[in-house]
Coordinates of C-alpha atoms in Angstrom, one line a residue:
M1 CA 0.0 0.0 0.0
S2 CA 1.0 3.6 -0.3
I3 CA 0.3 6.4 2.2
S4 CA 0.3 10.0 1.0
V5 CA 0.5 12.8 3.6
A6 CA -0.5 16.2 2.1
T7 CA 0.7 19.2 4.1
V8 CA 2.4 22.5 3.6
N9 CA 6.1 23.2 3.4
G10 CA 7.6 24.4 6.7
S11 CA 4.9 23.0 8.9
G12 CA 7.1 20.5 10.6
S13 CA 5.6 17.5 8.8
Q14 CA 9.0 16.1 7.9
S15 CA 9.5 14.9 11.5
S16 CA 6.0 13.4 11.7
N17 CA 6.4 11.6 8.3
S18 CA 9.8 10.2 9.4
V19 CA 8.3 8.8 12.6
L20 CA 5.5 7.2 10.6
L21 CA 8.0 5.7 8.1
R22 CA 10.3 4.4 10.8
A23 CA 7.5 2.9 12.9
I24 CA 6.4 0.8 9.9
F25 CA 10.1 -0.1 9.3
Q26 CA 10.5 -1.2 12.9
M27 CA 7.6 -3.5 12.5
G28 CA 9.7 -5.5 9.9
V29 CA 7.9 -4.2 6.8
P30 CA 9.9 -3.0 3.8
V31 CA 9.3 0.7 3.2
S32 CA 10.5 3.7 1.2
G33 CA 9.7 7.4 1.6
K34 CA 9.3 9.9 -1.2
N35 CA 9.2 13.6 -0.4
L36 CA 7.6 15.9 -3.0
F37 CA 8.1 19.5 -1.9
P38 CA 7.9 22.9 -3.6
S39 CA 10.8 24.7 -5.2
N40 CA 10.1 28.0 -3.6
I41 CA 9.0 29.3 -0.2
A42 CA 7.4 27.8 2.9
G43 CA 3.7 27.6 3.1
L44 CA 3.2 25.9 -0.3
P45 CA 1.9 22.3 -0.8
T46 CA 4.1 19.3 -0.1
W47 CA 3.4 15.6 -0.2
F48 CA 5.2 12.7 1.4
T49 CA 4.5 9.2 0.2
I50 CA 5.3 6.0 2.1
R51 CA 5.4 2.7 0.2
A52 CA 4.9 -0.4 2.4
N53 CA 5.1 -3.7 0.7
Q54 CA 5.5 -7.3 1.9
H55 CA 7.4 -8.3 -1.2
G56 CA 10.1 -5.7 -0.7
Y57 CA 9.1 -3.4 -3.6
I58 CA 10.3 0.1 -2.8
A59 CA 9.7 2.0 -6.1
R60 CA 7.0 4.7 -6.0
K61 CA 3.6 3.3 -6.3
K62 CA 1.5 5.1 -8.9
E63 CA -1.7 4.8 -7.0
I64 CA -2.4 6.3 -3.6
D65 CA -4.3 4.0 -1.2
F66 CA -4.4 6.0 2.0
L67 CA -4.5 9.8 2.1
V68 CA -3.8 12.1 5.0
A69 CA -5.3 15.4 3.9
M70 CA -3.8 18.3 6.0
N71 CA -3.6 21.1 3.4
P72 CA -6.9 22.9 2.7
E73 CA -5.6 24.3 -0.6
T74 CA -5.0 20.9 -2.2
A75 CA -7.4 18.7 -0.2
K76 CA -10.2 18.7 -2.9
D77 CA -7.8 17.8 -5.8
D78 CA -6.0 15.2 -3.6
V79 CA -9.3 13.5 -2.8
M80 CA -10.7 13.6 -6.4
S81 CA -7.5 12.0 -7.7
L82 CA -7.9 8.8 -5.6
A83 CA -9.1 5.5 -7.0
P84 CA -12.4 4.1 -5.6
G85 CA -11.9 2.2 -2.3
S86 CA -9.1 4.4 -1.1
S87 CA -9.1 5.9 2.4
V88 CA -8.9 9.5 3.6
V89 CA -8.0 11.0 7.0
Y90 CA -9.0 14.6 7.0
D91 CA -9.3 17.7 9.3
E92 CA -13.0 17.9 10.3
P93 CA -13.7 21.5 9.1
L94 CA -12.7 20.5 5.5
K95 CA -15.8 18.3 5.1
L96 CA -14.1 16.2 2.5
N97 CA -16.6 13.4 3.0
E98 CA -19.1 15.4 0.9
L99 CA -17.0 15.1 -2.2
R100 CA -17.3 11.4 -3.0
T101 CA -19.3 8.4 -1.9
D102 CA -16.8 5.7 -3.1
L103 CA -14.1 6.4 -0.6
V104 CA -13.6 5.7 3.1
F105 CA -13.4 8.8 5.2
Y106 CA -12.1 9.4 8.7
S107 CA -12.9 12.8 10.2
V108 CA -10.5 14.1 12.8
P109 CA -11.0 17.3 14.9
Y110 CA -7.3 18.2 15.2
D111 CA -7.8 21.5 17.0
K112 CA -10.1 20.0 19.6
I113 CA -7.5 17.2 20.2
L114 CA -4.7 19.8 20.5
T115 CA -6.4 21.3 23.6
T116 CA -5.8 18.0 25.4
V117 CA -2.1 17.9 24.5
G118 CA -1.1 21.0 26.4
A119 CA 1.1 22.5 23.7
E120 CA 1.9 26.2 23.7
A121 CA 0.2 28.2 20.9
K122 CA 3.5 28.8 19.0
V123 CA 4.2 25.1 18.6
R124 CA 0.7 23.8 18.1
K125 CA 0.9 23.6 14.3
L126 CA 4.1 21.5 14.6
V127 CA 2.6 19.1 17.2
K128 CA -0.7 19.0 15.2
N129 CA 1.1 16.9 12.6
M130 CA 2.1 14.3 15.2
I131 CA -1.6 13.8 16.0
Y132 CA -2.2 12.3 12.5
V133 CA 0.7 9.9 13.1
G134 CA -1.3 8.5 16.1
V135 CA -4.6 8.5 14.1
V136 CA -3.0 6.6 11.2
A137 CA -1.2 4.2 13.6
Q138 CA -4.6 3.2 15.2
I139 CA -6.4 2.8 11.9
L140 CA -3.7 0.8 10.2
D141 CA -2.7 -1.3 13.2
I142 CA 0.7 0.3 13.6
D143 CA 2.1 -0.6 17.0
I144 CA 2.0 2.6 19.2
K145 CA 5.1 1.3 21.0
E146 CA 7.0 1.5 17.7
V147 CA 5.7 5.0 17.2
E148 CA 7.1 5.9 20.6
I149 CA 10.5 4.4 19.8
A150 CA 10.6 6.3 16.5
I151 CA 9.7 9.6 18.3
Q152 CA 12.4 9.1 20.9
R153 CA 14.9 8.5 18.0
Q154 CA 13.7 11.5 16.0
F155 CA 14.0 13.9 19.1
S156 CA 16.9 12.1 20.8
K157 CA 18.6 15.3 21.8
K158 CA 15.4 17.2 22.7
A159 CA 13.7 15.5 25.7
K160 CA 11.0 18.2 26.0
A161 CA 10.1 18.0 22.3
A162 CA 10.0 14.2 22.4
A163 CA 7.6 14.2 25.4
L164 CA 5.3 16.8 23.7
N165 CA 5.2 14.9 20.4
L166 CA 4.7 11.6 22.1
G167 CA 1.7 13.1 23.9
A168 CA 0.3 14.3 20.6
A169 CA 0.7 11.0 18.9
K170 CA -1.0 9.2 21.8
A171 CA -3.8 11.7 21.8
G172 CA -4.4 11.0 18.1
F173 CA -4.2 7.3 18.7
D174 CA -6.7 7.4 21.6
Y175 CA -9.2 9.5 19.7
A176 CA -9.1 7.2 16.7
K177 CA -9.5 4.2 19.0
A178 CA -12.6 5.7 20.7
S179 CA -14.2 7.5 17.8
L180 CA -13.1 6.1 14.4
P181 CA -14.3 2.5 13.9
K182 CA -12.4 0.6 11.3
Q183 CA -14.0 0.8 7.8
D184 CA -11.3 0.2 5.2
R185 CA -9.3 -2.8 4.0
F186 CA -5.8 -1.6 4.8
R187 CA -3.5 -2.6 7.7
I188 CA 0.1 -3.0 8.5
E189 CA 1.0 -6.5 9.7
R190 CA 4.2 -7.3 11.5
S191 CA 6.9 -9.0 9.5
N192 CA 10.6 -9.8 9.8
K193 CA 12.0 -8.4 6.5
T194 CA 13.9 -5.4 7.8
A195 CA 16.0 -7.1 10.5
G196 CA 19.5 -5.7 10.5
K197 CA 18.7 -3.1 7.9
I198 CA 19.2 0.7 8.2
I199 CA 17.4 3.8 6.8
I200 CA 19.5 6.5 5.2
D201 CA 19.3 9.0 2.3
G202 CA 21.6 8.8 -0.7
N203 CA 23.4 12.1 0.0
S204 CA 24.4 11.0 3.5
A205 CA 25.6 7.6 2.1
S206 CA 27.6 9.4 -0.6
A207 CA 29.2 11.7 2.0
L208 CA 30.1 8.7 4.1
G209 CA 31.5 6.9 1.1
A210 CA 33.7 9.9 0.2
I211 CA 35.1 10.0 3.8
F212 CA 36.0 6.3 3.5
A213 CA 37.5 6.9 0.1
G214 CA 40.0 9.4 1.5
V215 CA 38.6 12.8 0.4
T216 CA 40.5 15.6 2.0
V217 CA 39.3 18.7 0.0
V218 CA 35.6 19.5 -0.6
T219 CA 34.5 22.6 -2.4
W220 CA 30.9 23.5 -3.1
Y221 CA 28.2 26.0 -3.9
P222 CA 24.8 25.3 -2.4
I223 CA 22.2 24.0 -4.9
T224 CA 19.2 21.8 -4.5
P225 CA 19.2 18.8 -4.4
S226 CA 23.0 18.3 -3.7
S227 CA 23.5 20.7 -0.7
S228 CA 22.8 18.0 1.9
L229 CA 25.6 15.8 0.5
V230 CA 28.3 18.3 1.5
E231 CA 26.4 19.3 4.7
S232 CA 26.5 15.6 5.8
L233 CA 30.1 15.3 4.7
I234 CA 31.1 18.3 6.9
E235 CA 29.5 16.6 9.9
Y236 CA 31.3 13.3 9.2
A237 CA 34.6 15.1 8.7
K238 CA 34.2 17.0 12.0
E239 CA 33.7 13.7 13.8
Y240 CA 36.3 11.5 12.0
R241 CA 38.9 13.8 10.5
I242 CA 40.3 15.7 13.4
G243 CA 44.0 14.9 14.2
P244 CA 45.5 14.2 17.6
D245 CA 46.5 17.8 17.8
G246 CA 42.8 18.8 17.5
K247 CA 43.3 20.3 14.1
A248 CA 41.2 19.4 11.0
T249 CA 42.9 17.1 8.5
F250 CA 40.4 18.2 5.8
A251 CA 39.4 21.4 4.1
V252 CA 35.8 22.4 3.1
V253 CA 35.4 25.6 1.1
Q254 CA 32.1 27.2 0.2
A255 CA 32.9 28.9 -3.1
E256 CA 31.3 32.0 -4.6
D257 CA 29.9 29.9 -7.5
E258 CA 30.2 26.5 -9.2
L259 CA 33.0 27.7 -11.5
A260 CA 35.2 28.5 -8.5
A261 CA 34.3 25.3 -6.8
I262 CA 35.4 23.1 -9.7
G263 CA 38.5 25.2 -10.2
M264 CA 39.5 24.6 -6.6
V265 CA 38.9 20.9 -7.0
L266 CA 41.3 20.7 -9.9
G267 CA 43.9 22.7 -8.1
A268 CA 43.7 20.3 -5.1
G269 CA 43.6 17.3 -7.4
W270 CA 46.7 18.4 -9.3
A271 CA 48.5 19.0 -5.9
G272 CA 47.8 15.4 -4.9
A273 CA 44.6 15.7 -2.7
R274 CA 41.5 13.6 -3.2
A275 CA 39.1 16.4 -4.0
M276 CA 35.4 16.6 -4.9
T277 CA 32.4 18.9 -5.4
S278 CA 28.7 18.3 -5.4
T279 CA 26.2 20.0 -7.6
A280 CA 23.2 19.6 -9.9
G281 CA 22.5 20.2 -13.6
P282 CA 22.9 24.0 -13.6
G283 CA 26.3 23.7 -11.8
I284 CA 27.4 21.0 -14.3
S285 CA 26.7 23.5 -17.1
L286 CA 28.9 26.1 -15.4
M287 CA 31.7 23.6 -14.9
S288 CA 32.0 22.7 -18.6
E289 CA 35.2 24.6 -19.4
F290 CA 37.0 23.3 -16.3
A291 CA 35.8 19.8 -17.1
G292 CA 37.6 20.1 -20.4
Y293 CA 40.7 21.3 -18.7
S294 CA 40.6 18.3 -16.4
Y295 CA 40.3 16.1 -19.5
Y296 CA 43.2 17.6 -21.5
A297 CA 45.5 18.4 -18.6
E298 CA 44.6 15.0 -17.1
I299 CA 43.9 16.1 -13.5
P300 CA 41.9 13.9 -11.2
A301 CA 38.6 15.2 -9.9
V302 CA 35.3 13.8 -8.6
V303 CA 31.9 15.5 -9.2
W304 CA 28.6 14.4 -7.7
D305 CA 25.7 15.4 -9.9
V306 CA 22.5 15.0 -8.0
Q307 CA 20.2 15.4 -11.0
R308 CA 17.0 17.3 -11.0
V309 CA 14.5 18.7 -13.5
G310 CA 15.9 21.7 -15.3
P311 CA 17.2 25.1 -14.1
S312 CA 15.9 27.0 -11.1
T313 CA 13.1 28.6 -13.2
G314 CA 11.6 25.1 -13.7
L315 CA 11.3 22.3 -11.1
P316 CA 14.5 22.1 -9.2
T317 CA 12.8 20.0 -6.5
R318 CA 11.7 17.2 -8.9
T319 CA 13.8 14.2 -9.9
A320 CA 15.1 13.3 -13.3
Q321 CA 18.0 11.7 -15.2
C322 CA 18.4 14.6 -17.7
D323 CA 22.2 15.4 -17.5
I324 CA 23.4 12.1 -19.0
L325 CA 24.1 13.2 -22.5
S326 CA 25.5 16.6 -21.8
T327 CA 27.8 15.3 -19.0
A328 CA 29.2 12.5 -21.1
F329 CA 30.7 15.1 -23.5
L330 CA 30.8 18.1 -21.2
S331 CA 33.1 20.9 -22.4
H332 CA 34.5 22.1 -25.7
G333 CA 36.3 20.0 -28.3
D334 CA 36.5 16.2 -28.3
T335 CA 35.9 15.1 -24.7
K336 CA 34.4 11.9 -23.3
H337 CA 34.0 11.5 -19.5
I338 CA 33.7 8.6 -17.1
M339 CA 30.3 8.4 -15.4
L340 CA 29.0 6.2 -12.7
F341 CA 25.3 5.4 -12.1
P342 CA 24.4 4.5 -8.5
A343 CA 21.0 2.9 -8.0
S344 CA 20.9 2.5 -4.3
V345 CA 22.3 4.1 -1.1
E346 CA 24.7 1.1 -0.9
E347 CA 26.1 2.1 -4.3
C348 CA 26.3 5.8 -3.3
F349 CA 28.7 4.5 -0.6
T350 CA 30.7 2.1 -2.7
M351 CA 30.8 4.2 -5.9
A352 CA 32.5 7.1 -4.0
G353 CA 35.5 4.9 -3.6
D354 CA 35.2 3.8 -7.3
A355 CA 35.0 7.4 -8.4
F356 CA 38.2 8.5 -6.6
D357 CA 40.1 5.4 -7.7
L358 CA 39.1 5.9 -11.3
A359 CA 39.8 9.6 -11.2
E360 CA 43.4 9.0 -10.1
R361 CA 43.9 5.8 -12.2
F362 CA 42.8 7.6 -15.4
Q363 CA 43.9 11.1 -14.3
T364 CA 40.6 12.7 -15.3
I365 CA 37.3 14.0 -14.0
V366 CA 34.7 11.4 -13.0
F367 CA 31.0 12.2 -12.6
V368 CA 28.8 10.2 -10.2
M369 CA 25.3 10.6 -11.6
S370 CA 22.9 10.4 -8.7
D371 CA 19.4 12.1 -8.6
L372 CA 17.1 13.9 -6.3
D373 CA 15.0 10.7 -5.5
L374 CA 18.1 8.8 -4.5
G375 CA 19.9 11.7 -2.8
M376 CA 17.2 13.4 -0.7
N377 CA 14.8 10.5 0.1
N378 CA 15.0 7.8 2.7
W379 CA 16.0 4.3 1.6
M380 CA 16.1 1.0 3.3
A381 CA 19.5 -0.8 3.0
D382 CA 21.8 -3.3 4.5
P383 CA 24.6 -1.8 6.6
F384 CA 27.5 -0.7 4.5
K385 CA 30.5 -3.0 4.4
Y386 CA 33.9 -1.6 5.5
P387 CA 36.0 -1.1 2.3
E388 CA 38.7 -3.7 2.1
R389 CA 40.2 -2.7 -1.3
P390 CA 43.3 -0.6 -1.1
I391 CA 43.1 3.0 -2.4
D392 CA 44.4 3.2 -6.0
R393 CA 46.4 6.4 -6.6
G394 CA 47.3 5.3 -10.1
K395 CA 50.5 6.0 -11.9
V396 CA 52.3 8.3 -9.5
L397 CA 56.1 8.4 -9.5
D398 CA 58.0 9.3 -6.4
K399 CA 61.6 10.3 -5.8
A400 CA 62.9 6.7 -5.8
D401 CA 61.1 6.0 -9.1
L402 CA 62.7 9.1 -10.7
E403 CA 66.1 8.2 -9.4
R404 CA 65.7 4.7 -11.0
L405 CA 64.2 6.0 -14.3
G406 CA 66.3 9.2 -14.6
G407 CA 63.2 11.1 -15.8
F408 CA 59.8 10.6 -17.5
Q409 CA 57.6 12.2 -20.1
R410 CA 54.3 13.3 -18.6
Y411 CA 52.0 12.6 -21.5
K412 CA 53.7 9.6 -23.0
D413 CA 51.9 6.2 -23.3
V414 CA 54.5 3.8 -22.0
D415 CA 52.2 0.8 -21.2
G416 CA 49.8 0.9 -24.1
D417 CA 46.7 1.9 -22.0
G418 CA 46.7 5.6 -22.9
I419 CA 47.6 6.6 -19.4
G420 CA 50.8 8.6 -18.7
Y421 CA 52.8 8.8 -15.5
R422 CA 52.6 11.8 -13.2
T423 CA 54.4 13.3 -10.2
L424 CA 52.9 15.4 -7.4
P425 CA 54.1 18.9 -6.8
G426 CA 56.8 18.9 -4.1
T427 CA 58.3 15.6 -5.2
D428 CA 62.0 16.1 -4.2
H429 CA 63.6 15.5 -7.6
P430 CA 64.7 17.9 -10.4
N431 CA 62.9 15.8 -13.0
A432 CA 59.5 16.0 -11.2
A433 CA 56.8 18.0 -13.0
Y434 CA 55.6 21.2 -11.5
F435 CA 53.5 22.5 -14.3
T436 CA 50.6 21.2 -16.3
R437 CA 49.0 22.2 -19.6
G438 CA 45.7 22.2 -21.4
S439 CA 45.1 20.9 -24.9
G440 CA 48.2 22.2 -26.6
H441 CA 51.1 20.0 -25.5
N442 CA 53.4 17.2 -26.6
E443 CA 54.4 14.1 -24.7
K444 CA 56.9 16.1 -22.7
A445 CA 54.2 18.5 -21.6
Q446 CA 55.9 21.2 -23.7
Y447 CA 53.7 23.8 -25.5
T448 CA 53.0 23.0 -29.1
E449 CA 50.6 23.7 -31.9
K450 CA 52.0 21.1 -34.3
P451 CA 49.1 19.1 -35.9
D452 CA 50.8 15.7 -35.3
D453 CA 51.3 16.4 -31.7
Y454 CA 47.7 17.3 -31.2
A455 CA 46.4 14.3 -33.2
N456 CA 48.7 12.0 -31.3
N457 CA 47.5 13.3 -28.0
M458 CA 43.8 13.0 -29.0
E459 CA 44.3 9.4 -30.1
R460 CA 46.0 8.6 -26.8
L461 CA 43.2 10.2 -24.8
N462 CA 40.7 8.1 -26.7
R463 CA 42.9 5.0 -26.0
K464 CA 42.7 5.8 -22.3
F465 CA 38.9 6.1 -22.6
E466 CA 38.8 2.7 -24.2
T467 CA 40.9 1.2 -21.4
A468 CA 38.3 2.6 -18.9
R469 CA 35.7 0.2 -20.4
S470 CA 37.1 -2.7 -18.4
H471 CA 37.6 -0.6 -15.2
V472 CA 34.3 1.1 -14.6
P473 CA 31.7 -0.9 -12.5
R474 CA 30.3 -3.7 -14.6
P475 CA 26.6 -3.8 -15.4
E476 CA 24.3 -6.0 -13.4
L477 CA 22.7 -8.7 -15.6
V478 CA 19.6 -10.7 -14.8
A479 CA 18.8 -13.0 -17.7
S480 CA 17.4 -16.5 -18.2
G481 CA 18.9 -16.8 -21.7
K482 CA 15.4 -17.6 -23.1
S483 CA 13.8 -14.3 -23.6
K484 CA 14.1 -12.2 -26.7
I485 CA 12.9 -9.0 -24.9
G486 CA 15.5 -7.0 -23.0
I487 CA 15.3 -4.1 -20.7
I488 CA 18.1 -1.6 -20.0
A489 CA 17.9 0.9 -17.2
Y490 CA 20.2 2.7 -14.7
G491 CA 20.1 4.6 -11.4
T492 CA 16.8 4.8 -9.4
T493 CA 14.8 3.6 -12.4
H494 CA 16.0 0.2 -11.4
W495 CA 13.4 -0.1 -8.6
A496 CA 10.5 0.3 -11.0
I497 CA 12.0 -2.2 -13.4
T498 CA 12.4 -5.0 -10.8
E499 CA 8.7 -4.7 -10.0
S500 CA 7.6 -4.2 -13.6
R501 CA 9.3 -7.4 -14.6
D502 CA 7.3 -9.3 -12.0
Q503 CA 4.1 -7.6 -13.3
L504 CA 4.9 -8.5 -16.9
R505 CA 5.5 -12.2 -15.9
G506 CA 2.6 -12.5 -13.5
E507 CA -0.1 -10.5 -15.4
Y508 CA 0.9 -11.2 -19.1
G509 CA 3.2 -14.2 -19.1
V510 CA 5.9 -12.1 -20.6
E511 CA 9.5 -13.0 -19.6
T512 CA 12.2 -10.3 -19.9
D513 CA 15.9 -10.1 -19.4
Y514 CA 17.4 -7.1 -17.6
L515 CA 20.7 -5.3 -17.7
R516 CA 21.4 -2.4 -15.3
L517 CA 24.0 0.0 -16.4
R518 CA 26.5 1.1 -13.7
G519 CA 29.2 2.9 -15.6
F520 CA 30.2 4.7 -18.8
P521 CA 32.0 3.9 -21.1
F522 CA 30.0 0.8 -21.7
S523 CA 31.6 -2.6 -21.2
K524 CA 31.4 -5.4 -23.6
E525 CA 28.5 -7.0 -21.7
V526 CA 26.3 -4.1 -22.9
H527 CA 27.0 -4.8 -26.5
E528 CA 26.4 -8.5 -26.1
F529 CA 23.1 -7.9 -24.3
V530 CA 21.7 -5.9 -27.2
K531 CA 23.0 -8.5 -29.7
T532 CA 21.2 -11.3 -28.0
H533 CA 17.7 -9.7 -27.9
D534 CA 15.3 -8.9 -30.7
R535 CA 14.0 -5.8 -28.8
T536 CA 15.6 -3.9 -26.0
Y537 CA 13.6 -1.3 -24.1
V538 CA 15.8 1.5 -22.6
V539 CA 13.9 3.0 -19.7
E540 CA 15.0 6.4 -18.3
Q541 CA 13.7 9.5 -16.6
N542 CA 14.1 12.1 -19.3
R543 CA 12.3 13.1 -22.5
D544 CA 15.0 12.8 -25.1
A545 CA 16.2 9.2 -24.5
Q546 CA 19.7 10.4 -23.5
M547 CA 21.1 7.0 -22.5
L548 CA 19.6 5.4 -25.6
T549 CA 21.4 8.1 -27.6
L550 CA 24.7 7.2 -25.9
L551 CA 24.1 3.5 -26.7
K552 CA 23.4 4.3 -30.3
I553 CA 26.7 6.2 -30.6
D554 CA 28.5 3.2 -29.0
L555 CA 26.8 0.2 -30.7
E556 CA 27.4 -1.1 -34.2
P557 CA 24.9 0.4 -36.7
A558 CA 23.2 -3.0 -37.4
L559 CA 22.0 -3.1 -33.7
L560 CA 20.3 0.3 -33.6
T561 CA 16.9 -0.9 -34.8
R562 CA 16.6 -3.2 -31.8
L563 CA 16.5 -0.3 -29.3
R564 CA 13.2 1.1 -28.0
S565 CA 12.8 4.1 -25.8
I566 CA 10.5 4.4 -22.7
S567 CA 10.6 7.9 -21.2
H568 CA 9.3 8.9 -17.8
M569 CA 9.5 12.7 -17.4
D570 CA 6.9 14.0 -15.0
G571 CA 9.3 14.8 -12.3
L572 CA 8.1 12.0 -10.1
P573 CA 10.1 8.9 -9.5
A574 CA 9.5 6.2 -12.1
D575 CA 6.8 3.7 -11.1
A576 CA 6.4 0.0 -12.2
R577 CA 2.8 0.3 -13.6
S578 CA 3.8 3.0 -16.1
V579 CA 6.8 0.9 -17.3
T580 CA 4.6 -2.2 -17.6
D581 CA 1.9 -0.4 -19.5
H582 CA 4.4 1.2 -21.9
I583 CA 6.1 -2.1 -22.7
M584 CA 2.8 -4.0 -23.3
T585 CA 1.5 -1.2 -25.6
M586 CA 4.7 -1.3 -27.6
E587 CA 4.5 -5.1 -27.7
G588 CA 1.0 -4.7 -29.2
K589 CA -0.7 -6.6 -26.3

């Protein structure tokens, strides 16, 4: 089932919704939470949807089963959008029960209940939200003891607030028990499918992964939905990156804009630090020239792109996968960049290490393509595993290496993989490199405008990109070897695909194979997957089939007619039912 709570931004509903989500989770039921909030000021509509499912499906459910209507401005539209048989908990003065006769309505006099809680007037609107937590808990059989545990956790450092909110939740629970007889078909039943699991958002997981990956320099400019990534990283760094002398062993700089942020990252990367920034699509656009500088000068850098819908004049608080094509070739001239596609909070953690290793191994900028849904929403996950793989600094020569070799040529391909050797500034040897150059250089890093030198350099850079095919995270393949229908997806679209494949099998008897992309450039498995299927549906959350376009560029021409595009572009996380309906329509069934 799905529970949608419709409130207003800035009303304190985030805490109440988190308590409701965690209480269900503590009952052993798989859950996910999706926050849909406005891109402007407080006081405007916001919705929080909780998906609870005994089979472990955590993608957004297209239909709303249980509505908590707290916002008078959207209440009518929210109710009219429900399917027959759904349930509605509403504030008594709204009289929503007069709108339809095919829904189950529960009327709650919140203001009257508030008078029994004893809250001061200035905090009543915040405590009011916790009343609906208690009401919903009673109606859906959510254990009030689990609600209490969740409240204590939510307000662990504020004992007075915890007591006040607990009183409000119990008041709502008691009212519902005495005055709202059960009328609907929905209930939460205890299970054991969340034992040992955690709840965390993708931005926090990304920040923690970066800490474990050895980041020491972080520069940023605040932008939704990536800001909380660096904010979380700052807190982790303060806790775990303070030396014995009490001084920080890291540097975080809030730059004046995204151009300055990426410039600082490249300066730190060239100097030998593991450096990163976090941004969204508009910031990526501003970083294009520096991205090209990283590519040509071959300086390691990591950029987290928490993708969203369009620039700030559009829907910056909606999710999308619409930076794929522009980021792959970001900058001017012939550039191709490494990209990683995390689908889960676990991969946000592990791909942080992958990104820094790849950036230093290939001496280039690496983009981690997250999105708002993954970054800012709460996800259920297994605890992260402590990284056991050693950090890979790539081809770095130290003083002993230079003594043995006598010297080196910075941009010369010695090993046939397209990757040159580098030294870090401060290396105590006269042959160490202290300068770097952009696009116009020869193998010795000397300035040149000779056509042959430029062509040779471009061919080597392309050879390096080809080498990366076997080093980026390999795709995840789920195939029986019997189906001629393939599905390709990436990132958070994955969760809709896993559920959709079950719907296709259970409802239509249609078997599919599935390949989840995890990195670009594409590995050989991607080519083989398309070759072995008559039709391959590429599902993504953008209008212009950006990943499909990348695949078309990469695949041999004879395979292009096998690709089909399914676009999800309404700013909401992809849902399984929409994917299933699209595929069956295109299959002619």
